[in-house]
């Protein structure tokens, strides 16, 4: 088990009769270097399709496993664990083939958030991968349910918004989701 880019020092001593020759040299070692990427969620029907974990939803998690090293990894396995009450792991193990140097593999897991979970509860998702002697670990902290306004009503009726001196307006020409966004009123001082 060597870290990618470590240097191995060698000394070769050759002897013939009374003569001795010594040769010193170094070799750079290429090895796998596993790391987890950025988590994503799929929550299709019966979920609401917002790409987040909400109470009562079963989601598929995609977690990329990267090989940032200079040599291919062996095939291996990865696990997902969560001790947060209300979270049930449905599929907590994923296998992966050898990952080429600078390559990646998408690992998929499944979990369910209990319908009675309090919105805003933070779930601690613990990922571990191993391929031979090489491992990666990552903990993701995920809020279960978010209280957000995507202005999908086309107005400010979802929450008790208070307008200031330069009232905000709803627009539908430049938005993140739900076909609407809020835009600030015109401010004369730039």
PDB file of C-alpha atoms in Angstrom:
ATOM      1  CA  UNK A   1       0.000   0.000   0.000  1.00  0.00           C
ATOM      2  CA  UNK A   2       1.779   3.093  -1.297  1.00  0.00           C
ATOM      3  CA  UNK A   3       0.494   6.610  -1.769  1.00  0.00           C
ATOM      4  CA  UNK A   4       0.389   7.828  -5.374  1.00  0.00           C
ATOM      5  CA  UNK A   5       3.542   9.793  -6.181  1.00  0.00           C
ATOM      6  CA  UNK A   6       5.628   8.348  -3.318  1.00  0.00           C
ATOM      7  CA  UNK A   7       9.274   7.747  -4.046  1.00  0.00           C
ATOM      8  CA  UNK A   8      10.989   4.410  -3.427  1.00  0.00           C
ATOM      9  CA  UNK A   9      14.745   4.543  -2.820  1.00  0.00           C
ATOM     10  CA  UNK A  10      16.829   1.594  -4.028  1.00  0.00           C
ATOM     11  CA  UNK A  11      20.452   0.617  -3.501  1.00  0.00           C
ATOM     12  CA  UNK A  12      21.974  -2.180  -5.549  1.00  0.00           C
ATOM     13  CA  UNK A  13      25.292  -3.573  -4.397  1.00  0.00           C
ATOM     14  CA  UNK A  14      27.189  -5.852  -6.808  1.00  0.00           C
ATOM     15  CA  UNK A  15      30.265  -7.793  -5.786  1.00  0.00           C
ATOM     16  CA  UNK A  16      32.706  -9.738  -7.934  1.00  0.00           C
ATOM     17  CA  UNK A  17      35.726 -11.048  -6.094  1.00  0.00           C
ATOM     18  CA  UNK A  18      37.236  -8.073  -4.308  1.00  0.00           C
ATOM     19  CA  UNK A  19      35.419  -5.459  -6.442  1.00  0.00           C
ATOM     20  CA  UNK A  20      32.150  -3.866  -5.240  1.00  0.00           C
ATOM     21  CA  UNK A  21      29.838  -1.526  -7.145  1.00  0.00           C
ATOM     22  CA  UNK A  22      27.001   0.422  -5.553  1.00  0.00           C
ATOM     23  CA  UNK A  23      24.173   2.006  -7.507  1.00  0.00           C
ATOM     24  CA  UNK A  24      21.521   4.222  -5.851  1.00  0.00           C
ATOM     25  CA  UNK A  25      18.348   5.203  -7.704  1.00  0.00           C
ATOM     26  CA  UNK A  26      14.783   6.334  -7.036  1.00  0.00           C
ATOM     27  CA  UNK A  27      11.478   5.313  -8.613  1.00  0.00           C
ATOM     28  CA  UNK A  28       8.216   7.236  -8.400  1.00  0.00           C
ATOM     29  CA  UNK A  29       5.309   4.942  -7.555  1.00  0.00           C
ATOM     30  CA  UNK A  30       1.968   5.251  -9.311  1.00  0.00           C
ATOM     31  CA  UNK A  31      -0.960   4.043  -7.229  1.00  0.00           C
ATOM     32  CA  UNK A  32      -4.727   4.491  -7.010  1.00  0.00           C
ATOM     33  CA  UNK A  33      -6.032   7.432  -4.968  1.00  0.00           C
ATOM     34  CA  UNK A  34      -9.744   7.041  -4.256  1.00  0.00           C
ATOM     35  CA  UNK A  35     -12.017   9.964  -3.358  1.00  0.00           C
ATOM     36  CA  UNK A  36     -15.759  10.569  -3.391  1.00  0.00           C
ATOM     37  CA  UNK A  37     -17.267  13.255  -5.631  1.00  0.00           C
ATOM     38  CA  UNK A  38     -20.487  15.262  -5.343  1.00  0.00           C
ATOM     39  CA  UNK A  39     -23.669  13.523  -4.219  1.00  0.00           C
ATOM     40  CA  UNK A  40     -26.935  13.787  -6.165  1.00  0.00           C
ATOM     41  CA  UNK A  41     -30.488  12.594  -5.488  1.00  0.00           C
ATOM     42  CA  UNK A  42     -33.202  11.272  -7.806  1.00  0.00           C
ATOM     43  CA  UNK A  43     -36.700  11.319  -6.331  1.00  0.00           C
ATOM     44  CA  UNK A  44     -39.072  10.424  -9.172  1.00  0.00           C
ATOM     45  CA  UNK A  45     -42.734   9.603  -8.657  1.00  0.00           C
ATOM     46  CA  UNK A  46     -44.044   9.029  -6.046  1.00  0.00           C
ATOM     47  CA  UNK A  47     -41.425  11.622  -4.972  1.00  0.00           C
ATOM     48  CA  UNK A  48     -41.780  15.241  -6.053  1.00  0.00           C
ATOM     49  CA  UNK A  49     -38.820  15.231  -8.472  1.00  0.00           C
ATOM     50  CA  UNK A  50     -37.023  18.199  -6.876  1.00  0.00           C
ATOM     51  CA  UNK A  51     -33.668  16.395  -6.554  1.00  0.00           C
ATOM     52  CA  UNK A  52     -33.686  16.654  -2.746  1.00  0.00           C
ATOM     53  CA  UNK A  53     -34.520  14.297   0.123  1.00  0.00           C
ATOM     54  CA  UNK A  54     -37.937  15.087   1.582  1.00  0.00           C
ATOM     55  CA  UNK A  55     -39.938  13.364   4.361  1.00  0.00           C
ATOM     56  CA  UNK A  56     -41.798  10.324   2.994  1.00  0.00           C
ATOM     57  CA  UNK A  57     -39.600   9.935  -0.088  1.00  0.00           C
ATOM     58  CA  UNK A  58     -37.505   7.051  -1.320  1.00  0.00           C
ATOM     59  CA  UNK A  59     -34.528   8.392  -3.255  1.00  0.00           C
ATOM     60  CA  UNK A  60     -31.770   6.953  -5.380  1.00  0.00           C
ATOM     61  CA  UNK A  61     -28.414   8.430  -4.465  1.00  0.00           C
ATOM     62  CA  UNK A  62     -25.650   8.676  -7.029  1.00  0.00           C
ATOM     63  CA  UNK A  63     -22.207   9.119  -5.504  1.00  0.00           C
ATOM     64  CA  UNK A  64     -19.224   9.277  -7.895  1.00  0.00           C
ATOM     65  CA  UNK A  65     -16.085   7.444  -6.782  1.00  0.00           C
ATOM     66  CA  UNK A  66     -13.013   9.053  -8.340  1.00  0.00           C
ATOM     67  CA  UNK A  67      -9.556   7.602  -8.871  1.00  0.00           C
ATOM     68  CA  UNK A  68      -7.284  10.648  -8.703  1.00  0.00           C
ATOM     69  CA  UNK A  69      -4.173   8.466  -8.720  1.00  0.00           C
ATOM     70  CA  UNK A  70      -1.694   7.475 -11.419  1.00  0.00           C
ATOM     71  CA  UNK A  71      -2.635   3.763 -11.563  1.00  0.00           C
ATOM     72  CA  UNK A  72      -5.868   1.829 -11.994  1.00  0.00           C
ATOM     73  CA  UNK A  73      -7.625   0.629  -8.871  1.00  0.00           C
ATOM     74  CA  UNK A  74      -8.764  -2.892  -8.250  1.00  0.00           C
ATOM     75  CA  UNK A  75     -12.471  -3.718  -8.302  1.00  0.00           C
ATOM     76  CA  UNK A  76     -14.116  -3.105  -4.946  1.00  0.00           C
ATOM     77  CA  UNK A  77     -17.180  -2.340  -2.882  1.00  0.00           C
ATOM     78  CA  UNK A  78     -18.685   0.735  -1.281  1.00  0.00           C
ATOM     79  CA  UNK A  79     -21.147   1.136   1.565  1.00  0.00           C
ATOM     80  CA  UNK A  80     -23.608   3.748   2.783  1.00  0.00           C
ATOM     81  CA  UNK A  81     -24.533   3.950   6.463  1.00  0.00           C
ATOM     82  CA  UNK A  82     -26.770   6.345   8.345  1.00  0.00           C
ATOM     83  CA  UNK A  83     -27.565   6.385  12.064  1.00  0.00           C
ATOM     84  CA  UNK A  84     -30.052   9.285  11.811  1.00  0.00           C
ATOM     85  CA  UNK A  85     -33.451   8.200  13.209  1.00  0.00           C
ATOM     86  CA  UNK A  86     -36.093   8.069  10.471  1.00  0.00           C
ATOM     87  CA  UNK A  87     -33.693   7.176   7.664  1.00  0.00           C
ATOM     88  CA  UNK A  88     -33.888   3.620   6.309  1.00  0.00           C
ATOM     89  CA  UNK A  89     -31.137   2.372   4.016  1.00  0.00           C
ATOM     90  CA  UNK A  90     -32.730   0.222   1.297  1.00  0.00           C
ATOM     91  CA  UNK A  91     -29.594  -0.465  -0.752  1.00  0.00           C
ATOM     92  CA  UNK A  92     -26.445   0.183   1.246  1.00  0.00           C
ATOM     93  CA  UNK A  93     -23.813  -1.652  -0.793  1.00  0.00           C
ATOM     94  CA  UNK A  94     -22.500  -1.038  -4.300  1.00  0.00           C
ATOM     95  CA  UNK A  95     -19.830  -2.932  -6.218  1.00  0.00           C
ATOM     96  CA  UNK A  96     -17.567  -1.306  -8.775  1.00  0.00           C
ATOM     97  CA  UNK A  97     -15.146  -2.535 -11.427  1.00  0.00           C
ATOM     98  CA  UNK A  98     -11.516  -1.443 -11.601  1.00  0.00           C
ATOM     99  CA  UNK A  99     -11.321   2.334 -12.064  1.00  0.00           C
ATOM    100  CA  UNK A 100      -8.708   3.635 -14.507  1.00  0.00           C
ATOM    101  CA  UNK A 101      -6.249   6.328 -13.418  1.00  0.00           C
ATOM    102  CA  UNK A 102      -8.090   9.684 -13.526  1.00  0.00           C
ATOM    103  CA  UNK A 103     -11.359   7.763 -14.034  1.00  0.00           C
ATOM    104  CA  UNK A 104     -14.541   7.424 -12.017  1.00  0.00           C
ATOM    105  CA  UNK A 105     -17.460   5.107 -11.290  1.00  0.00           C
ATOM    106  CA  UNK A 106     -20.986   6.163 -10.333  1.00  0.00           C
ATOM    107  CA  UNK A 107     -22.190   4.274  -7.258  1.00  0.00           C
ATOM    108  CA  UNK A 108     -25.914   4.050  -6.551  1.00  0.00           C
ATOM    109  CA  UNK A 109     -27.652   3.591  -3.223  1.00  0.00           C
ATOM    110  CA  UNK A 110     -31.257   3.891  -2.053  1.00  0.00           C
ATOM    111  CA  UNK A 111     -32.794   5.217   1.140  1.00  0.00           C
ATOM    112  CA  UNK A 112     -36.153   6.275   2.517  1.00  0.00           C
ATOM    113  CA  UNK A 113     -36.918   9.220   4.804  1.00  0.00           C
ATOM    114  CA  UNK A 114     -39.824   8.499   7.138  1.00  0.00           C
ATOM    115  CA  UNK A 115     -42.926  10.573   6.379  1.00  0.00           C
ATOM    116  CA  UNK A 116     -43.003  11.806   9.997  1.00  0.00           C
ATOM    117  CA  UNK A 117     -39.486  13.312   9.953  1.00  0.00           C
ATOM    118  CA  UNK A 118     -39.289  16.959  10.954  1.00  0.00           C
ATOM    119  CA  UNK A 119     -38.504  19.201   7.989  1.00  0.00           C
ATOM    120  CA  UNK A 120     -34.928  20.427   8.328  1.00  0.00           C
ATOM    121  CA  UNK A 121     -33.619  17.336  10.152  1.00  0.00           C
ATOM    122  CA  UNK A 122     -29.991  16.813   9.148  1.00  0.00           C
ATOM    123  CA  UNK A 123     -29.124  13.257   8.104  1.00  0.00           C
ATOM    124  CA  UNK A 124     -25.516  12.098   8.325  1.00  0.00           C
ATOM    125  CA  UNK A 125     -24.742   9.852   5.333  1.00  0.00           C
ATOM    126  CA  UNK A 126     -21.454   7.970   5.737  1.00  0.00           C
ATOM    127  CA  UNK A 127     -19.819   6.531   2.602  1.00  0.00           C
ATOM    128  CA  UNK A 128     -16.875   4.100   2.567  1.00  0.00           C
ATOM    129  CA  UNK A 129     -15.186   2.457  -0.422  1.00  0.00           C
ATOM    130  CA  UNK A 130     -12.374  -0.070  -0.589  1.00  0.00           C
ATOM    131  CA  UNK A 131     -10.445  -1.550  -3.486  1.00  0.00           C
ATOM    132  CA  UNK A 132      -7.639  -3.763  -2.257  1.00  0.00           C
ATOM    133  CA  UNK A 133      -5.521  -1.744   0.173  1.00  0.00           C
ATOM    134  CA  UNK A 134      -6.947   1.592  -1.002  1.00  0.00           C
ATOM    135  CA  UNK A 135      -9.966   3.252   0.641  1.00  0.00           C
ATOM    136  CA  UNK A 136     -12.029   6.430   0.602  1.00  0.00           C
ATOM    137  CA  UNK A 137     -14.388   7.861   3.227  1.00  0.00           C
ATOM    138  CA  UNK A 138     -16.801  10.765   3.132  1.00  0.00           C
ATOM    139  CA  UNK A 139     -19.639  12.021   5.321  1.00  0.00           C
ATOM    140  CA  UNK A 140     -22.400  14.080   3.717  1.00  0.00           C
ATOM    141  CA  UNK A 141     -24.790  16.112   5.880  1.00  0.00           C
ATOM    142  CA  UNK A 142     -28.141  16.369   4.118  1.00  0.00           C
ATOM    143  CA  UNK A 143     -31.184  18.347   5.237  1.00  0.00           C
ATOM    144  CA  UNK A 144     -34.388  16.306   4.994  1.00  0.00           C
ATOM    145  CA  UNK A 145     -36.898  18.641   3.416  1.00  0.00           C
ATOM    146  CA  UNK A 146     -36.300  22.299   2.853  1.00  0.00           C
ATOM    147  CA  UNK A 147     -38.739  25.143   3.216  1.00  0.00           C
ATOM    148  CA  UNK A 148     -38.233  27.106   0.021  1.00  0.00           C
ATOM    149  CA  UNK A 149     -40.271  29.339  -2.217  1.00  0.00           C
ATOM    150  CA  UNK A 150     -39.815  28.672  -5.917  1.00  0.00           C
ATOM    151  CA  UNK A 151     -42.608  31.175  -6.651  1.00  0.00           C
ATOM    152  CA  UNK A 152     -44.538  28.429  -8.476  1.00  0.00           C
ATOM    153  CA  UNK A 153     -47.779  30.159  -7.468  1.00  0.00           C
ATOM    154  CA  UNK A 154     -46.826  33.067  -9.748  1.00  0.00           C
ATOM    155  CA  UNK A 155     -47.113  35.485  -6.847  1.00  0.00           C
ATOM    156  CA  UNK A 156     -45.920  36.012  -3.256  1.00  0.00           C
ATOM    157  CA  UNK A 157     -48.743  34.038  -1.583  1.00  0.00           C
ATOM    158  CA  UNK A 158     -46.703  30.995  -0.422  1.00  0.00           C
ATOM    159  CA  UNK A 159     -45.085  32.845   2.489  1.00  0.00           C
ATOM    160  CA  UNK A 160     -45.812  36.082   4.360  1.00  0.00           C
ATOM    161  CA  UNK A 161     -43.393  38.224   2.328  1.00  0.00           C
ATOM    162  CA  UNK A 162     -42.999  41.859   3.359  1.00  0.00           C
ATOM    163  CA  UNK A 163     -42.197  44.294   0.549  1.00  0.00           C
ATOM    164  CA  UNK A 164     -39.794  47.168   1.094  1.00  0.00           C
ATOM    165  CA  UNK A 165     -39.416  50.547  -0.598  1.00  0.00           C
ATOM    166  CA  UNK A 166     -38.634  48.947  -3.966  1.00  0.00           C
ATOM    167  CA  UNK A 167     -41.201  46.124  -4.321  1.00  0.00           C
ATOM    168  CA  UNK A 168     -40.136  42.816  -5.823  1.00  0.00           C
ATOM    169  CA  UNK A 169     -42.002  41.404  -8.819  1.00  0.00           C
ATOM    170  CA  UNK A 170     -42.557  37.898 -10.173  1.00  0.00           C
ATOM    171  CA  UNK A 171     -40.985  37.178 -13.598  1.00  0.00           C
ATOM    172  CA  UNK A 172     -41.085  34.130 -15.826  1.00  0.00           C
ATOM    173  CA  UNK A 173     -38.267  34.868 -18.292  1.00  0.00           C
ATOM    174  CA  UNK A 174     -35.243  33.938 -16.120  1.00  0.00           C
ATOM    175  CA  UNK A 175     -35.801  31.346 -13.387  1.00  0.00           C
ATOM    176  CA  UNK A 176     -34.212  28.411 -11.599  1.00  0.00           C
ATOM    177  CA  UNK A 177     -37.262  26.177 -11.241  1.00  0.00           C
ATOM    178  CA  UNK A 178     -41.069  26.148 -11.440  1.00  0.00           C
ATOM    179  CA  UNK A 179     -41.143  28.714 -14.314  1.00  0.00           C
ATOM    180  CA  UNK A 180     -41.055  31.758 -12.002  1.00  0.00           C
ATOM    181  CA  UNK A 181     -38.574  33.865 -10.066  1.00  0.00           C
ATOM    182  CA  UNK A 182     -38.611  36.981  -7.903  1.00  0.00           C
ATOM    183  CA  UNK A 183     -36.860  40.082  -9.202  1.00  0.00           C
ATOM    184  CA  UNK A 184     -36.040  43.163  -7.181  1.00  0.00           C
ATOM    185  CA  UNK A 185     -37.703  46.451  -7.958  1.00  0.00           C
ATOM    186  CA  UNK A 186     -35.767  49.157  -9.805  1.00  0.00           C
ATOM    187  CA  UNK A 187     -33.234  50.874  -7.567  1.00  0.00           C
ATOM    188  CA  UNK A 188     -32.206  54.239  -9.004  1.00  0.00           C
ATOM    189  CA  UNK A 189     -28.741  54.345  -7.377  1.00  0.00           C
ATOM    190  CA  UNK A 190     -27.492  51.213  -9.179  1.00  0.00           C
TER     191      UNK A 190
END
